[in-house]
Tab-separated table of C-alpha atoms in Angstrom:
chain	number	residue	atom	x	y	z
A	1	MET	CA	-4.649	-2.345	-16.457
A	2	ASP	CA	-1.260	-3.337	-17.830
A	3	ALA	CA	-0.505	-7.045	-17.922
A	4	GLY	CA	3.298	-6.538	-17.952
A	5	MET	CA	3.985	-5.423	-14.392
A	6	ASP	CA	7.628	-5.187	-13.379
A	7	ARG	CA	8.989	-6.464	-10.067
A	8	ARG	CA	11.155	-4.391	-7.752
A	9	ALA	CA	12.862	-5.689	-4.609
A	10	GLU	CA	13.705	-3.834	-1.417
A	11	ARG	CA	12.823	-4.083	2.258
A	12	ALA	CA	10.790	-0.854	2.051
A	13	MET	CA	7.633	-2.749	0.990
A	14	PRO	CA	8.083	-2.611	-2.760
A	15	MET	CA	5.194	-3.277	-5.076
A	16	ARG	CA	4.293	-4.242	-8.563
A	17	GLU	CA	2.021	-1.684	-10.153
A	18	SER	CA	-0.135	-1.665	-13.249
A	19	GLY	CA	1.335	1.604	-14.493
A	20	ARG	CA	0.084	4.842	-12.956
A	21	GLU	CA	1.143	6.915	-15.938
A	22	ARG	CA	-0.800	4.778	-18.410
A	23	ALA	CA	-3.841	4.705	-16.126
A	24	ALA	CA	-3.725	8.479	-15.667
A	25	GLU	CA	-3.383	9.064	-19.428
A	26	ALA	CA	-6.427	6.876	-20.027
A	27	GLY	CA	-8.336	8.856	-17.395
A	28	ALA	CA	-8.614	5.817	-15.108
A	29	PRO	CA	-8.495	6.880	-11.464
A	30	PHE	CA	-7.894	3.310	-10.241
A	31	GLY	CA	-5.061	0.838	-10.652
A	32	VAL	CA	-3.873	-2.465	-9.217
A	33	ALA	CA	-0.634	-3.100	-7.321
A	34	GLU	CA	0.887	-6.181	-5.697
A	35	VAL	CA	2.556	-6.112	-2.284
A	36	THR	CA	6.007	-7.630	-1.832
A	37	GLY	CA	7.550	-7.544	1.617
A	38	VAL	CA	6.415	-7.419	5.237
A	39	SER	CA	6.554	-3.775	6.338
A	40	MET	CA	2.737	-3.428	6.410
A	41	VAL	CA	1.979	-6.676	8.292
A	42	PRO	CA	-0.643	-7.268	9.732
A	43	THR	CA	-2.666	-4.880	7.528
A	44	LEU	CA	-1.182	-6.145	4.254
A	45	LEU	CA	0.625	-9.393	3.539
A	46	HIS	CA	3.195	-10.351	0.930
A	47	GLY	CA	1.291	-11.207	-2.264
A	48	ASP	CA	-1.808	-9.124	-1.519
A	49	GLN	CA	-3.312	-7.315	-4.493
A	50	LEU	CA	-4.307	-3.681	-3.887
A	51	LEU	CA	-6.906	-1.443	-5.478
A	52	VAL	CA	-5.245	1.994	-5.631
A	53	HIS	CA	-7.243	5.213	-6.061
A	54	TYR	CA	-4.943	7.696	-7.782
A	55	GLY	CA	-5.685	11.248	-6.735
A	56	GLY	CA	-7.823	10.033	-3.827
A	57	ARG	CA	-8.256	12.259	-0.785
A	58	LEU	CA	-5.352	11.787	1.614
A	59	ARG	CA	-5.456	12.190	5.375
A	60	PRO	CA	-3.532	10.860	8.363
A	61	GLY	CA	-4.108	7.140	8.845
A	62	CYS	CA	-4.570	6.332	5.146
A	63	VAL	CA	-2.512	3.621	3.469
A	64	ALA	CA	-0.923	5.034	0.320
A	65	VAL	CA	1.289	4.112	-2.613
A	66	VAL	CA	4.366	6.342	-2.583
A	67	ARG	CA	7.453	6.765	-4.742
A	68	HIS	CA	10.509	6.117	-2.586
A	69	PRO	CA	12.135	9.557	-2.077
A	70	LEU	CA	15.679	8.227	-2.536
A	71	GLN	CA	14.932	5.750	-5.338
A	72	GLN	CA	12.011	7.140	-7.317
A	73	ASP	CA	11.632	4.155	-9.636
A	74	LEU	CA	10.632	2.114	-6.544
A	75	LEU	CA	7.036	2.162	-5.346
A	76	ILE	CA	6.303	1.488	-1.680
A	77	VAL	CA	3.138	1.268	0.385
A	78	LYS	CA	3.024	2.968	3.782
A	79	ARG	CA	0.588	4.513	6.230
A	80	LEU	CA	0.390	8.323	6.171
A	81	ILE	CA	0.977	9.470	9.738
A	82	GLU	CA	1.020	13.272	9.620
A	83	ARG	CA	1.827	16.291	7.469
A	84	ARG	CA	5.135	17.938	8.232
A	85	ASP	CA	7.309	20.562	6.620
A	86	GLY	CA	8.418	18.946	3.390
A	87	GLY	CA	5.586	16.439	3.076
A	88	TRP	CA	4.056	13.346	4.651
A	89	TRP	CA	5.630	11.344	7.460
A	90	VAL	CA	5.035	7.691	6.505
A	91	LEU	CA	5.502	4.504	8.521
A	92	GLY	CA	4.942	0.806	7.985
A	93	ASP	CA	2.530	-1.039	10.295
A	94	ASN	CA	5.258	-3.565	11.167
A	95	PRO	CA	7.512	-1.788	13.693
A	96	ASP	CA	10.346	-4.291	13.097
A	97	ALA	CA	10.586	-3.553	9.351
A	98	GLU	CA	12.753	-0.749	8.015
A	99	GLY	CA	12.326	1.555	5.041
A	100	ASP	CA	10.025	4.378	6.062
A	101	SER	CA	10.310	8.026	7.169
A	102	ARG	CA	12.524	7.013	10.080
A	103	VAL	CA	15.140	6.304	7.384
A	104	PHE	CA	14.424	8.841	4.599
A	105	GLY	CA	12.394	11.597	6.292
A	106	ALA	CA	9.186	13.206	5.056
A	107	VAL	CA	7.915	12.289	1.587
A	108	PRO	CA	7.153	15.258	-0.697
A	109	PRO	CA	3.435	15.448	-1.614
A	110	GLU	CA	4.138	14.959	-5.333
A	111	LEU	CA	5.575	11.502	-4.564
A	112	VAL	CA	2.356	10.293	-2.905
A	113	LEU	CA	0.598	8.662	-5.859
A	114	GLY	CA	-2.647	7.295	-4.498
A	115	ARG	CA	-4.668	5.915	-1.645
A	116	VAL	CA	-5.167	2.172	-1.156
A	117	ARG	CA	-8.913	1.446	-1.080
A	118	ALA	CA	-9.029	-2.355	-0.865
A	119	ARG	CA	-6.906	-5.467	-0.800
A	120	TYR	CA	-7.560	-9.015	-1.806
A	121	ARG	CA	-5.582	-12.151	-1.343
A	122	PRO	CA	-5.228	-14.258	-4.473
A	123	VAL	CA	-6.684	-17.758	-4.575
A	124	THR	CA	-4.118	-20.320	-3.453
A	125	PRO	CA	-3.033	-22.375	-6.486
A	126	GLY	CA	-4.212	-25.980	-6.430
A	127	ARG	CA	-7.006	-25.422	-3.906
A	128	GLN	CA	-10.381	-27.017	-4.394
A	129	ARG	CA	-12.832	-24.648	-6.124
A	130	SER	CA	-16.092	-25.697	-4.460
A	131	LEU	CA	-18.798	-23.163	-3.678
A	132	GLY	CA	-17.990	-23.314	0.044
A	133	VAL	CA	-14.273	-22.716	-0.517
A	134	THR	CA	-15.016	-19.859	-2.920
A	135	LEU	CA	-17.438	-18.192	-0.470
A	136	SER	CA	-14.945	-18.634	2.354
A	137	TRP	CA	-12.224	-17.036	0.198
A	138	LEU	CA	-14.506	-14.110	-0.702
A	139	PHE	CA	-15.352	-13.518	2.959
A	140	SER	CA	-11.747	-13.585	4.154
A	141	ALA	CA	-9.767	-12.369	1.137
A	142	VAL	CA	-11.493	-9.200	-0.042
A	143	ARG	CA	-11.397	-6.328	2.440
A	144	PRO	CA	-11.440	-2.549	2.311
A	145	VAL	CA	-8.289	-0.864	3.611
A	146	ARG	CA	-9.556	1.801	5.957
A	147	SER	CA	-7.840	4.726	7.581
A	148	GLY	CA	-6.533	3.469	10.887
A	149	ARG	CA	-6.976	6.351	13.285
A	150	SER	CA	-5.922	4.178	16.218
A	151	ALA	CA	-2.983	2.830	14.217
A	152	SER	CA	-2.068	6.383	13.270
A	153	ARG	CA	-1.929	7.397	16.920
A	154	ARG	CA	-0.051	4.225	17.859
A	155	LEU	CA	2.554	4.817	15.137
A	156	ARG	CA	3.106	8.508	15.836
A	157	ALA	CA	6.669	9.502	15.091
A	158	ARG	CA	8.788	9.820	18.179
């Protein structure tokens, strides 16, 4: 994992990533990314850390890290809705947020970098570090990010 992650800002759910290219060169199939923005609320919140499985099996309903088709130096996280001509139709879980396939169309398959496997919420700075607080944080903060079949149907492109 690369300690020098760069920050990108846009409403399309940008992320900070540990460097897919370096991870791939080292043969590491997993990387870490940080969520910035609100387009995946309630599934993911601003500041969540993500475990990304590069080259993981993709299917409708999965949450994935994607290169923005119009600004390829920007990484975004979206839910894969369905395969279409030209690639994946992707949407955020927050219907009020912009910056998904409704704006830029289908994402070519080569721009879908990896599948999000888990998220965790960092420890709040300055909080007490007792055993009870730590166990409570572990129970609520670390969660797998599963394929949302019901969410996929609910978010079907119109």
